[in-house]
mmCIF file of C-alpha atoms in Angstrom:
data_model
loop_
_atom_site.group_PDB
_atom_site.id
_atom_site.type_symbol
_atom_site.label_atom_id
_atom_site.label_comp_id
_atom_site.label_asym_id
_atom_site.label_seq_id
_atom_site.Cartn_x
_atom_site.Cartn_y
_atom_site.Cartn_z
ATOM 1 C CA UNK A 1 -57.182 60.752 -32.635
ATOM 2 C CA UNK A 2 -55.377 57.406 -32.757
ATOM 3 C CA UNK A 3 -58.507 55.573 -33.905
ATOM 4 C CA UNK A 4 -58.867 58.004 -36.758
ATOM 5 C CA UNK A 5 -55.420 57.186 -38.043
ATOM 6 C CA UNK A 6 -56.104 53.469 -37.798
ATOM 7 C CA UNK A 7 -59.304 53.816 -39.820
ATOM 8 C CA UNK A 8 -57.478 55.606 -42.581
ATOM 9 C CA UNK A 9 -55.144 52.630 -43.119
ATOM 10 C CA UNK A 10 -56.386 50.812 -46.214
ATOM 11 C CA UNK A 11 -57.260 47.191 -45.825
ATOM 12 C CA UNK A 12 -55.020 44.657 -47.454
ATOM 13 C CA UNK A 13 -58.053 43.102 -49.120
ATOM 14 C CA UNK A 14 -59.389 46.309 -50.615
ATOM 15 C CA UNK A 15 -58.687 47.446 -54.135
ATOM 16 C CA UNK A 16 -57.922 50.985 -53.122
ATOM 17 C CA UNK A 17 -54.458 51.879 -54.345
ATOM 18 C CA UNK A 18 -53.560 54.740 -52.107
ATOM 19 C CA UNK A 19 -50.279 55.501 -50.416
ATOM 20 C CA UNK A 20 -50.105 56.281 -46.753
ATOM 21 C CA UNK A 21 -47.200 57.721 -44.900
ATOM 22 C CA UNK A 22 -46.776 57.342 -41.169
ATOM 23 C CA UNK A 23 -46.565 60.736 -39.649
ATOM 24 C CA UNK A 24 -45.386 59.802 -36.189
ATOM 25 C CA UNK A 25 -42.927 61.649 -34.075
ATOM 26 C CA UNK A 26 -40.360 59.236 -32.540
ATOM 27 C CA UNK A 27 -39.934 61.580 -29.590
ATOM 28 C CA UNK A 28 -43.497 60.807 -28.539
ATOM 29 C CA UNK A 29 -42.783 57.075 -28.315
ATOM 30 C CA UNK A 30 -41.692 57.189 -24.706
ATOM 31 C CA UNK A 31 -44.706 59.291 -23.745
ATOM 32 C CA UNK A 32 -47.041 56.936 -25.582
ATOM 33 C CA UNK A 33 -45.580 53.759 -24.028
ATOM 34 C CA UNK A 34 -45.584 55.309 -20.571
ATOM 35 C CA UNK A 35 -49.317 55.975 -20.829
ATOM 36 C CA UNK A 36 -49.719 52.242 -21.531
ATOM 37 C CA UNK A 37 -47.574 51.220 -18.486
ATOM 38 C CA UNK A 38 -44.590 50.015 -20.537
ATOM 39 C CA UNK A 39 -40.977 51.091 -20.046
ATOM 40 C CA UNK A 40 -38.601 51.538 -22.913
ATOM 41 C CA UNK A 41 -35.679 49.076 -23.067
ATOM 42 C CA UNK A 42 -32.265 50.668 -23.132
ATOM 43 C CA UNK A 43 -29.125 49.109 -24.577
ATOM 44 C CA UNK A 44 -25.950 48.953 -22.563
ATOM 45 C CA UNK A 45 -22.451 49.487 -23.861
ATOM 46 C CA UNK A 46 -22.107 45.842 -24.728
ATOM 47 C CA UNK A 47 -25.194 45.805 -26.890
ATOM 48 C CA UNK A 48 -27.379 43.784 -24.512
ATOM 49 C CA UNK A 49 -30.875 44.895 -23.591
ATOM 50 C CA UNK A 50 -31.393 45.289 -19.868
ATOM 51 C CA UNK A 51 -34.765 44.935 -18.208
ATOM 52 C CA UNK A 52 -35.480 47.716 -15.712
ATOM 53 C CA UNK A 53 -35.172 46.571 -12.134
ATOM 54 C CA UNK A 54 -38.352 48.359 -11.050
ATOM 55 C CA UNK A 55 -40.277 46.431 -13.685
ATOM 56 C CA UNK A 56 -38.898 43.144 -12.403
ATOM 57 C CA UNK A 57 -40.018 43.965 -8.888
ATOM 58 C CA UNK A 58 -43.291 45.787 -9.337
ATOM 59 C CA UNK A 59 -44.971 44.255 -12.346
ATOM 60 C CA UNK A 60 -44.877 40.563 -13.244
ATOM 61 C CA UNK A 61 -43.640 39.690 -16.714
ATOM 62 C CA UNK A 62 -45.194 36.976 -18.808
ATOM 63 C CA UNK A 63 -42.960 33.891 -19.241
ATOM 64 C CA UNK A 64 -40.768 34.033 -22.296
ATOM 65 C CA UNK A 65 -41.302 31.500 -24.994
ATOM 66 C CA UNK A 66 -38.547 28.943 -25.467
ATOM 67 C CA UNK A 67 -37.063 28.732 -28.912
ATOM 68 C CA UNK A 68 -38.430 25.923 -30.971
ATOM 69 C CA UNK A 69 -36.125 23.006 -31.559
ATOM 70 C CA UNK A 70 -36.136 20.354 -34.180
ATOM 71 C CA UNK A 71 -37.366 16.851 -33.533
ATOM 72 C CA UNK A 72 -33.836 15.460 -33.293
ATOM 73 C CA UNK A 73 -32.829 18.132 -30.764
ATOM 74 C CA UNK A 74 -35.653 17.690 -28.263
ATOM 75 C CA UNK A 75 -33.251 16.300 -25.653
ATOM 76 C CA UNK A 76 -31.060 19.389 -25.702
ATOM 77 C CA UNK A 77 -31.760 22.908 -24.487
ATOM 78 C CA UNK A 78 -29.418 25.692 -25.546
ATOM 79 C CA UNK A 79 -29.103 28.495 -23.008
ATOM 80 C CA UNK A 80 -27.004 31.533 -23.808
ATOM 81 C CA UNK A 81 -25.463 33.250 -20.851
ATOM 82 C CA UNK A 82 -25.188 36.988 -20.822
ATOM 83 C CA UNK A 83 -21.704 38.370 -21.281
ATOM 84 C CA UNK A 84 -21.703 40.047 -17.899
ATOM 85 C CA UNK A 85 -22.567 36.732 -16.181
ATOM 86 C CA UNK A 86 -19.758 34.932 -17.960
ATOM 87 C CA UNK A 87 -17.281 37.587 -16.929
ATOM 88 C CA UNK A 88 -18.446 37.411 -13.314
ATOM 89 C CA UNK A 89 -17.706 33.654 -12.988
ATOM 90 C CA UNK A 90 -14.207 32.791 -11.829
ATOM 91 C CA UNK A 91 -12.239 29.982 -10.096
ATOM 92 C CA UNK A 92 -10.904 26.524 -10.966
ATOM 93 C CA UNK A 93 -13.095 23.454 -11.435
ATOM 94 C CA UNK A 94 -11.988 19.915 -10.459
ATOM 95 C CA UNK A 95 -12.990 18.613 -13.879
ATOM 96 C CA UNK A 96 -10.491 20.911 -15.563
ATOM 97 C CA UNK A 97 -7.491 19.732 -13.492
ATOM 98 C CA UNK A 98 -5.087 17.422 -15.331
ATOM 99 C CA UNK A 99 -4.515 13.878 -14.094
ATOM 100 C CA UNK A 100 -0.973 14.665 -12.984
ATOM 101 C CA UNK A 101 -2.163 17.429 -10.644
ATOM 102 C CA UNK A 102 -4.925 15.277 -9.152
ATOM 103 C CA UNK A 103 -2.434 12.465 -8.518
ATOM 104 C CA UNK A 104 -0.148 14.915 -6.742
ATOM 105 C CA UNK A 105 -3.081 15.941 -4.501
ATOM 106 C CA UNK A 106 -4.170 12.335 -3.859
ATOM 107 C CA UNK A 107 -0.607 11.487 -2.804
ATOM 108 C CA UNK A 108 -1.172 13.481 0.414
ATOM 109 C CA UNK A 109 -4.367 11.615 1.360
ATOM 110 C CA UNK A 110 -4.371 8.893 4.028
ATOM 111 C CA UNK A 111 -5.795 5.486 3.134
ATOM 112 C CA UNK A 112 -9.275 6.194 4.511
ATOM 113 C CA UNK A 113 -9.690 9.369 2.455
ATOM 114 C CA UNK A 114 -8.160 7.812 -0.649
ATOM 115 C CA UNK A 115 -10.795 5.076 -0.547
ATOM 116 C CA UNK A 116 -13.513 7.717 -0.161
ATOM 117 C CA UNK A 117 -12.466 9.783 -3.180
ATOM 118 C CA UNK A 118 -12.453 6.604 -5.269
ATOM 119 C CA UNK A 119 -16.260 6.644 -4.956
ATOM 120 C CA UNK A 120 -16.739 10.167 -6.363
ATOM 121 C CA UNK A 121 -16.726 9.353 -10.073
ATOM 122 C CA UNK A 122 -15.223 6.956 -12.591
ATOM 123 C CA UNK A 123 -12.291 9.241 -13.330
ATOM 124 C CA UNK A 124 -11.373 9.669 -9.677
ATOM 125 C CA UNK A 125 -11.807 5.930 -9.087
ATOM 126 C CA UNK A 126 -9.297 5.244 -11.859
ATOM 127 C CA UNK A 127 -6.845 7.840 -10.513
ATOM 128 C CA UNK A 128 -7.180 6.788 -6.868
ATOM 129 C CA UNK A 129 -5.960 3.289 -7.755
ATOM 130 C CA UNK A 130 -2.974 4.504 -9.752
ATOM 131 C CA UNK A 131 0.090 2.428 -8.917
ATOM 132 C CA UNK A 132 2.061 5.522 -7.891
ATOM 133 C CA UNK A 133 -0.233 5.943 -4.844
ATOM 134 C CA UNK A 134 -0.047 2.341 -3.622
ATOM 135 C CA UNK A 135 3.685 1.719 -3.253
ATOM 136 C CA UNK A 136 3.453 0.800 0.452
ATOM 137 C CA UNK A 137 0.451 -0.473 2.425
ATOM 138 C CA UNK A 138 0.067 -1.274 6.146
ATOM 139 C CA UNK A 139 -2.983 -3.285 7.262
ATOM 140 C CA UNK A 140 -1.592 -4.592 10.552
ATOM 141 C CA UNK A 141 -4.112 -6.301 12.834
ATOM 142 C CA UNK A 142 -7.110 -5.814 10.549
ATOM 143 C CA UNK A 143 -10.011 -8.022 9.604
ATOM 144 C CA UNK A 144 -9.901 -8.105 5.814
ATOM 145 C CA UNK A 145 -13.115 -9.211 4.143
ATOM 146 C CA UNK A 146 -13.079 -11.479 1.082
ATOM 147 C CA UNK A 147 -11.965 -9.607 -2.027
ATOM 148 C CA UNK A 148 -10.032 -6.827 -0.252
ATOM 149 C CA UNK A 149 -6.563 -8.289 -0.844
ATOM 150 C CA UNK A 150 -7.493 -9.138 -4.413
ATOM 151 C CA UNK A 151 -8.393 -5.507 -5.106
ATOM 152 C CA UNK A 152 -5.583 -3.695 -3.267
ATOM 153 C CA UNK A 153 -2.451 -5.719 -4.049
ATOM 154 C CA UNK A 154 -2.829 -5.507 -7.867
ATOM 155 C CA UNK A 155 -2.950 -1.691 -7.540
ATOM 156 C CA UNK A 156 0.862 -1.657 -7.574
ATOM 157 C CA UNK A 157 1.775 -2.425 -3.943
ATOM 158 C CA UNK A 158 5.480 -3.200 -3.515
ATOM 159 C CA UNK A 159 5.648 -3.062 0.311
ATOM 160 C CA UNK A 160 2.864 -4.922 2.141
ATOM 161 C CA UNK A 161 2.780 -5.073 5.947
ATOM 162 C CA UNK A 162 -0.071 -7.175 7.298
ATOM 163 C CA UNK A 163 0.906 -9.128 10.447
ATOM 164 C CA UNK A 164 -1.682 -10.409 12.942
ATOM 165 C CA UNK A 165 -4.559 -9.837 10.525
ATOM 166 C CA UNK A 166 -7.501 -12.018 9.591
ATOM 167 C CA UNK A 167 -7.329 -12.432 5.811
ATOM 168 C CA UNK A 168 -10.368 -13.580 3.830
ATOM 169 C CA UNK A 169 -10.355 -15.081 0.361
ATOM 170 C CA UNK A 170 -8.359 -12.649 -1.853
ATOM 171 C CA UNK A 171 -10.658 -13.201 -4.892
ATOM 172 C CA UNK A 172 -8.178 -11.859 -7.441
ATOM 173 C CA UNK A 173 -9.770 -10.601 -10.654
ATOM 174 C CA UNK A 174 -6.539 -10.853 -12.622
ATOM 175 C CA UNK A 175 -3.891 -13.514 -13.079
ATOM 176 C CA UNK A 176 -1.088 -11.000 -13.636
ATOM 177 C CA UNK A 177 1.925 -11.255 -11.304
ATOM 178 C CA UNK A 178 1.968 -8.906 -8.334
ATOM 179 C CA UNK A 179 4.701 -6.296 -7.830
ATOM 180 C CA UNK A 180 5.151 -7.035 -4.127
ATOM 181 C CA UNK A 181 8.823 -7.103 -3.100
ATOM 182 C CA UNK A 182 8.567 -6.883 0.705
ATOM 183 C CA UNK A 183 5.734 -8.735 2.482
ATOM 184 C CA UNK A 184 5.042 -9.498 6.136
ATOM 185 C CA UNK A 185 2.159 -11.870 6.895
ATOM 186 C CA UNK A 186 3.466 -13.032 10.259
ATOM 187 C CA UNK A 187 0.953 -14.657 12.624
ATOM 188 C CA UNK A 188 -2.002 -13.993 10.340
ATOM 189 C CA UNK A 189 -5.209 -15.987 10.363
ATOM 190 C CA UNK A 190 -5.294 -17.250 6.799
ATOM 191 C CA UNK A 191 -5.929 -20.612 5.187
ATOM 192 C CA UNK A 192 -3.196 -22.376 3.242
ATOM 193 C CA UNK A 193 -5.324 -22.151 0.084
ATOM 194 C CA UNK A 194 -5.775 -18.371 0.372
ATOM 195 C CA UNK A 195 -2.082 -17.901 1.160
ATOM 196 C CA UNK A 196 -1.249 -20.010 -1.858
ATOM 197 C CA UNK A 197 -3.399 -17.775 -4.103
ATOM 198 C CA UNK A 198 -1.335 -14.765 -2.951
ATOM 199 C CA UNK A 199 2.144 -16.289 -3.186
ATOM 200 C CA UNK A 200 1.555 -17.922 -6.570
ATOM 201 C CA UNK A 201 1.391 -14.374 -8.000
ATOM 202 C CA UNK A 202 4.626 -13.226 -6.340
ATOM 203 C CA UNK A 203 7.830 -13.536 -8.347
ATOM 204 C CA UNK A 204 9.762 -10.423 -7.257
ATOM 205 C CA UNK A 205 9.965 -10.959 -3.507
ATOM 206 C CA UNK A 206 13.119 -9.741 -1.776
ATOM 207 C CA UNK A 207 11.932 -9.980 1.837
ATOM 208 C CA UNK A 208 9.253 -12.372 3.117
ATOM 209 C CA UNK A 209 7.997 -13.241 6.596
ATOM 210 C CA UNK A 210 5.433 -16.002 7.179
ATOM 211 C CA UNK A 211 6.172 -16.566 10.848
ATOM 212 C CA UNK A 212 3.775 -18.897 12.663
ATOM 213 C CA UNK A 213 1.743 -19.949 9.618
ATOM 214 C CA UNK A 214 0.668 -23.373 8.416
ATOM 215 C CA UNK A 215 2.168 -23.783 4.956
ATOM 216 C CA UNK A 216 2.128 -26.450 2.259
ATOM 217 C CA UNK A 217 4.499 -27.897 -0.312
ATOM 218 C CA UNK A 218 2.861 -25.744 -3.008
ATOM 219 C CA UNK A 219 3.505 -22.596 -0.969
ATOM 220 C CA UNK A 220 7.162 -23.544 -0.475
ATOM 221 C CA UNK A 221 7.478 -24.200 -4.218
ATOM 222 C CA UNK A 222 5.999 -20.758 -4.936
ATOM 223 C CA UNK A 223 8.569 -19.169 -2.623
ATOM 224 C CA UNK A 224 11.243 -20.965 -4.635
ATOM 225 C CA UNK A 225 10.142 -18.983 -7.718
ATOM 226 C CA UNK A 226 11.601 -15.795 -6.237
ATOM 227 C CA UNK A 227 15.269 -15.830 -7.221
ATOM 228 C CA UNK A 228 15.894 -12.363 -5.716
ATOM 229 C CA UNK A 229 14.818 -13.370 -2.208
ATOM 230 C CA UNK A 230 17.326 -12.043 0.362
ATOM 231 C CA UNK A 231 15.498 -12.388 3.698
ATOM 232 C CA UNK A 232 13.158 -15.237 4.613
ATOM 233 C CA UNK A 233 11.479 -15.728 7.988
ATOM 234 C CA UNK A 234 9.731 -19.099 8.424
ATOM 235 C CA UNK A 235 10.005 -19.211 12.212
ATOM 236 C CA UNK A 236 7.431 -21.583 13.730
ATOM 237 C CA UNK A 237 6.021 -22.721 10.378
ATOM 238 C CA UNK A 238 4.758 -26.209 9.615
ATOM 239 C CA UNK A 239 3.010 -28.303 6.977
ATOM 240 C CA UNK A 240 5.720 -28.823 4.333
ATOM 241 C CA UNK A 241 8.030 -31.686 3.496
ATOM 242 C CA UNK A 242 11.820 -31.964 3.541
ATOM 243 C CA UNK A 243 11.810 -32.356 -0.247
ATOM 244 C CA UNK A 244 10.010 -29.034 -0.711
ATOM 245 C CA UNK A 245 12.449 -27.381 1.711
ATOM 246 C CA UNK A 246 15.383 -28.759 -0.291
ATOM 247 C CA UNK A 247 13.924 -27.376 -3.532
ATOM 248 C CA UNK A 248 13.365 -23.926 -2.033
ATOM 249 C CA UNK A 249 16.842 -23.613 -0.512
ATOM 250 C CA UNK A 250 18.457 -24.778 -3.750
ATOM 251 C CA UNK A 251 16.491 -22.210 -5.789
ATOM 252 C CA UNK A 252 16.909 -19.204 -3.465
ATOM 253 C CA UNK A 253 20.630 -18.788 -3.988
ATOM 254 C CA UNK A 254 20.756 -15.099 -2.969
ATOM 255 C CA UNK A 255 19.512 -15.555 0.608
ATOM 256 C CA UNK A 256 21.451 -13.491 3.139
ATOM 257 C CA UNK A 257 19.210 -13.881 6.201
ATOM 258 C CA UNK A 258 17.291 -17.092 6.958
ATOM 259 C CA UNK A 259 15.186 -17.920 10.007
ATOM 260 C CA UNK A 260 14.123 -21.588 10.227
ATOM 261 C CA UNK A 261 13.811 -21.706 14.008
ATOM 262 C CA UNK A 262 11.201 -23.776 15.819
ATOM 263 C CA UNK A 263 9.630 -25.208 12.674
ATOM 264 C CA UNK A 264 7.913 -28.590 12.759
ATOM 265 C CA UNK A 265 11.090 -30.271 11.531
ATOM 266 C CA UNK A 266 12.259 -33.847 11.718
ATOM 267 C CA UNK A 267 15.897 -34.886 11.533
ATOM 268 C CA UNK A 268 15.390 -35.231 7.764
ATOM 269 C CA UNK A 269 14.287 -31.597 7.543
ATOM 270 C CA UNK A 270 17.335 -30.451 9.506
ATOM 271 C CA UNK A 271 19.742 -32.387 7.267
ATOM 272 C CA UNK A 272 18.031 -31.011 4.156
ATOM 273 C CA UNK A 273 18.491 -27.499 5.561
ATOM 274 C CA UNK A 274 22.182 -27.709 6.469
ATOM 275 C CA UNK A 275 23.054 -29.465 3.206
ATOM 276 C CA UNK A 276 21.318 -26.993 0.867
ATOM 277 C CA UNK A 277 21.548 -23.553 2.478
ATOM 278 C CA UNK A 278 23.251 -21.156 0.098
ATOM 279 C CA UNK A 279 26.843 -20.212 0.839
ATOM 280 C CA UNK A 280 25.902 -16.509 0.660
ATOM 281 C CA UNK A 281 23.892 -16.546 3.877
ATOM 282 C CA UNK A 282 25.388 -14.338 6.609
ATOM 283 C CA UNK A 283 22.683 -14.601 9.297
ATOM 284 C CA UNK A 284 21.101 -17.943 10.205
ATOM 285 C CA UNK A 285 18.704 -19.058 12.921
ATOM 286 C CA UNK A 286 18.415 -22.840 13.423
ATOM 287 C CA UNK A 287 17.332 -22.789 17.055
ATOM 288 C CA UNK A 288 14.782 -25.099 18.644
ATOM 289 C CA UNK A 289 15.736 -28.493 17.188
ATOM 290 C CA UNK A 290 16.806 -30.192 20.411
ATOM 291 C CA UNK A 291 17.821 -33.772 19.492
ATOM 292 C CA UNK A 292 17.476 -33.261 15.735
ATOM 293 C CA UNK A 293 20.518 -30.987 15.340
ATOM 294 C CA UNK A 294 23.716 -32.977 15.774
ATOM 295 C CA UNK A 295 27.398 -32.009 15.873
ATOM 296 C CA UNK A 296 27.996 -33.436 12.325
ATOM 297 C CA UNK A 297 25.285 -31.057 11.115
ATOM 298 C CA UNK A 298 27.300 -28.138 12.549
ATOM 299 C CA UNK A 299 30.362 -29.313 10.637
ATOM 300 C CA UNK A 300 28.389 -29.471 7.371
ATOM 301 C CA UNK A 301 26.830 -26.091 8.032
ATOM 302 C CA UNK A 302 30.143 -24.345 8.662
ATOM 303 C CA UNK A 303 31.670 -25.851 5.528
ATOM 304 C CA UNK A 304 28.749 -24.658 3.390
ATOM 305 C CA UNK A 305 28.375 -21.183 4.948
ATOM 306 C CA UNK A 306 31.829 -19.725 5.655
ATOM 307 C CA UNK A 307 30.578 -16.113 5.665
ATOM 308 C CA UNK A 308 28.304 -16.435 8.705
ATOM 309 C CA UNK A 309 28.222 -13.309 10.874
ATOM 310 C CA UNK A 310 25.250 -14.138 13.121
ATOM 311 C CA UNK A 311 24.456 -17.741 14.114
ATOM 312 C CA UNK A 312 21.710 -18.873 16.491
ATOM 313 C CA UNK A 313 21.737 -22.555 17.566
ATOM 314 C CA UNK A 314 19.805 -22.160 20.828
ATOM 315 C CA UNK A 315 17.795 -25.052 22.314
ATOM 316 C CA UNK A 316 19.909 -27.719 20.645
ATOM 317 C CA UNK A 317 20.560 -30.058 23.545
ATOM 318 C CA UNK A 318 22.837 -32.397 21.553
ATOM 319 C CA UNK A 319 25.557 -29.769 21.075
ATOM 320 C CA UNK A 320 28.731 -30.112 23.131
ATOM 321 C CA UNK A 321 32.008 -28.167 23.466
ATOM 322 C CA UNK A 322 33.373 -30.383 20.664
ATOM 323 C CA UNK A 323 31.527 -28.206 18.137
ATOM 324 C CA UNK A 324 33.548 -25.109 19.160
ATOM 325 C CA UNK A 325 36.326 -26.125 16.785
ATOM 326 C CA UNK A 326 33.982 -25.449 13.877
ATOM 327 C CA UNK A 327 33.064 -21.993 15.173
ATOM 328 C CA UNK A 328 36.760 -21.053 14.995
ATOM 329 C CA UNK A 329 36.601 -21.542 11.222
ATOM 330 C CA UNK A 330 34.029 -18.765 10.855
ATOM 331 C CA UNK A 331 36.351 -15.809 10.394
ATOM 332 C CA UNK A 332 33.469 -13.310 10.172
ATOM 333 C CA UNK A 333 31.436 -14.560 13.155
ATOM 334 C CA UNK A 334 30.356 -11.708 15.467
ATOM 335 C CA UNK A 335 27.182 -12.958 17.204
ATOM 336 C CA UNK A 336 26.652 -16.472 18.581
ATOM 337 C CA UNK A 337 23.617 -17.821 20.457
ATOM 338 C CA UNK A 338 23.869 -21.100 22.416
ATOM 339 C CA UNK A 339 21.136 -20.569 24.997
ATOM 340 C CA UNK A 340 19.776 -23.721 26.692
ATOM 341 C CA UNK A 341 22.368 -25.981 25.087
ATOM 342 C CA UNK A 342 22.631 -27.818 28.381
ATOM 343 C CA UNK A 343 25.577 -30.108 27.533
ATOM 344 C CA UNK A 344 27.872 -27.055 27.276
ATOM 345 C CA UNK A 345 29.346 -26.153 30.662
ATOM 346 C CA UNK A 346 30.013 -22.537 31.720
ATOM 347 C CA UNK A 347 33.754 -23.279 32.046
ATOM 348 C CA UNK A 348 33.908 -24.430 28.397
ATOM 349 C CA UNK A 349 32.555 -21.095 27.201
ATOM 350 C CA UNK A 350 35.891 -19.446 27.984
ATOM 351 C CA UNK A 351 37.288 -21.111 24.874
ATOM 352 C CA UNK A 352 34.956 -18.968 22.718
ATOM 353 C CA UNK A 353 36.953 -15.924 23.793
ATOM 354 C CA UNK A 354 39.668 -17.065 21.403
ATOM 355 C CA UNK A 355 37.470 -16.152 18.427
ATOM 356 C CA UNK A 356 38.806 -12.640 17.652
ATOM 357 C CA UNK A 357 35.732 -11.400 15.767
ATOM 358 C CA UNK A 358 33.108 -12.522 18.331
ATOM 359 C CA UNK A 359 31.338 -9.555 19.935
ATOM 360 C CA UNK A 360 28.204 -10.972 21.604
ATOM 361 C CA UNK A 361 27.417 -14.333 23.203
ATOM 362 C CA UNK A 362 23.965 -15.431 24.369
ATOM 363 C CA UNK A 363 24.049 -18.380 26.801
ATOM 364 C CA UNK A 364 20.813 -18.040 28.764
ATOM 365 C CA UNK A 365 19.923 -21.089 30.821
ATOM 366 C CA UNK A 366 23.391 -22.652 31.079
ATOM 367 C CA UNK A 367 25.094 -20.156 33.379
ATOM 368 C CA UNK A 368 24.059 -19.041 36.846
ATOM 369 C CA UNK A 369 24.198 -15.436 38.002
ATOM 370 C CA UNK A 370 27.549 -16.016 39.749
ATOM 371 C CA UNK A 371 29.000 -17.845 36.755
ATOM 372 C CA UNK A 372 27.842 -15.035 34.500
ATOM 373 C CA UNK A 373 29.783 -12.477 36.533
ATOM 374 C CA UNK A 374 32.938 -14.571 36.349
ATOM 375 C CA UNK A 375 32.474 -15.129 32.628
ATOM 376 C CA UNK A 376 32.111 -11.403 31.986
ATOM 377 C CA UNK A 377 35.295 -10.739 33.944
ATOM 378 C CA UNK A 378 37.132 -13.406 31.965
ATOM 379 C CA UNK A 379 35.822 -12.101 28.610
ATOM 380 C CA UNK A 380 35.702 -8.300 29.126
ATOM 381 C CA UNK A 381 35.595 -7.474 25.409
ATOM 382 C CA UNK A 382 32.485 -9.575 24.793
ATOM 383 C CA UNK A 383 28.868 -8.718 25.588
ATOM 384 C CA UNK A 384 27.242 -11.737 27.242
ATOM 385 C CA UNK A 385 23.473 -12.278 27.583
ATOM 386 C CA UNK A 386 22.625 -8.816 26.310
ATOM 387 C CA UNK A 387 19.582 -9.828 24.250
ATOM 388 C CA UNK A 388 16.883 -12.453 24.790
ATOM 389 C CA UNK A 389 15.621 -12.462 21.213
ATOM 390 C CA UNK A 390 17.190 -12.625 17.800
ATOM 391 C CA UNK A 391 16.272 -10.304 14.946
ATOM 392 C CA UNK A 392 17.447 -12.527 12.087
ATOM 393 C CA UNK A 393 15.199 -11.998 9.013
ATOM 394 C CA UNK A 394 12.430 -10.502 11.150
ATOM 395 C CA UNK A 395 10.656 -7.559 9.479
ATOM 396 C CA UNK A 396 10.046 -5.351 12.519
ATOM 397 C CA UNK A 397 12.478 -5.001 15.413
ATOM 398 C CA UNK A 398 11.963 -2.973 18.560
ATOM 399 C CA UNK A 399 8.830 -1.540 20.170
ATOM 400 C CA UNK A 400 5.265 -1.882 18.911
ATOM 401 C CA UNK A 401 5.379 1.769 17.868
ATOM 402 C CA UNK A 402 7.813 0.832 15.123
ATOM 403 C CA UNK A 403 5.743 0.556 11.948
ATOM 404 C CA UNK A 404 8.624 -0.117 9.601
ATOM 405 C CA UNK A 405 9.138 -3.304 7.642
ATOM 406 C CA UNK A 406 12.826 -4.148 7.076
ATOM 407 C CA UNK A 407 13.579 -0.444 7.510
ATOM 408 C CA UNK A 408 10.853 0.702 5.105
ATOM 409 C CA UNK A 409 8.025 2.920 6.374
ATOM 410 C CA UNK A 410 4.577 2.349 4.897
ATOM 411 C CA UNK A 411 2.703 5.467 3.742
ATOM 412 C CA UNK A 412 -0.833 4.083 3.505
ATOM 413 C CA UNK A 413 -2.287 2.843 6.771
ATOM 414 C CA UNK A 414 -5.766 2.681 8.281
ATOM 415 C CA UNK A 415 -6.467 5.172 11.068
ATOM 416 C CA UNK A 416 -9.654 3.624 12.450
ATOM 417 C CA UNK A 417 -9.698 0.228 14.158
ATOM 418 C CA UNK A 418 -12.426 -1.176 11.932
ATOM 419 C CA UNK A 419 -11.608 -3.686 9.231
ATOM 420 C CA UNK A 420 -12.028 -3.350 5.500
#
């Protein structure tokens, strides 16, 4: 019957001008397609055609043809998601988060994890080195490979704690000044040239400790370029001249705490120190100069620094009780250290009790145990030999568990013992 209808359709090439009307019942469409093994597509409420699930499982469908694209658009493929699929997707993507929110999240990450997220993508690398995340950094006792310091310090570090570390060549990629204000490089293994490359970029230092390092005149001159310097610890340092020391002390006029103990000083160095220390200093350590520190130097020192509260002159064997008259002029003096000043007798120490402001007296090595008991009975309001070490200008005081630097706690610190 169907073939008969198809035969009656006039050919498009024939000249027969006859009209033909399709006489087909639409209700028989489903029956006709079912006999051919085809299911009718139904439209959902949203206007999308849904493929029957049984057809997807039972009978394979031929692959759909991709829409043709122009020559210029061959690298792009446009895929339209169904409305139901779009509505089913939910959640927040990292790419959609604003920079401010990501920075707030990164602020909770320790140093190890912060360095890891910097490798995710260019955007995260940029954000992970934002200066707001690198205010304080602790790399104590680490082995720092060449280039590490040159990458981390320019990130905006203002507090840098790095004692007892092995520091390689910083390899700075920028000549801009650093923002470091508090820095502890005590007892590090670092060359004078590499240390110079760090300090030549520091102009805002307030607290600096270079204890036990070999310095140079250029390094001392770079320190002199920090007019806001308040605490300076050069205990046990060497390698610089008296002229450079004079320049530094004359330039750093805001120093309050200064530790120049046990440096490789000559008598010329000592005279340059006592003649150019700023009058604002309140805590001073000039111990360890044996024959190089004379009584006239004490007179000059007291005249220049009338506001001294803590003074350490230990291991100066040329000092005698004659210098006590100058200590009486220090109306703010509370702590005095004269340990191992062997020309001062225990009996002469009683005279120091006449200084009304003096609270502690350290005289290790010049009094015996019996003399110490008598001295404590004679001076009951004064603590005698209560501390072996001085804390003047030192960044960290107390136990090894104390990770602060001049009272500031560093947020970023390495958790594993391996170096960078």
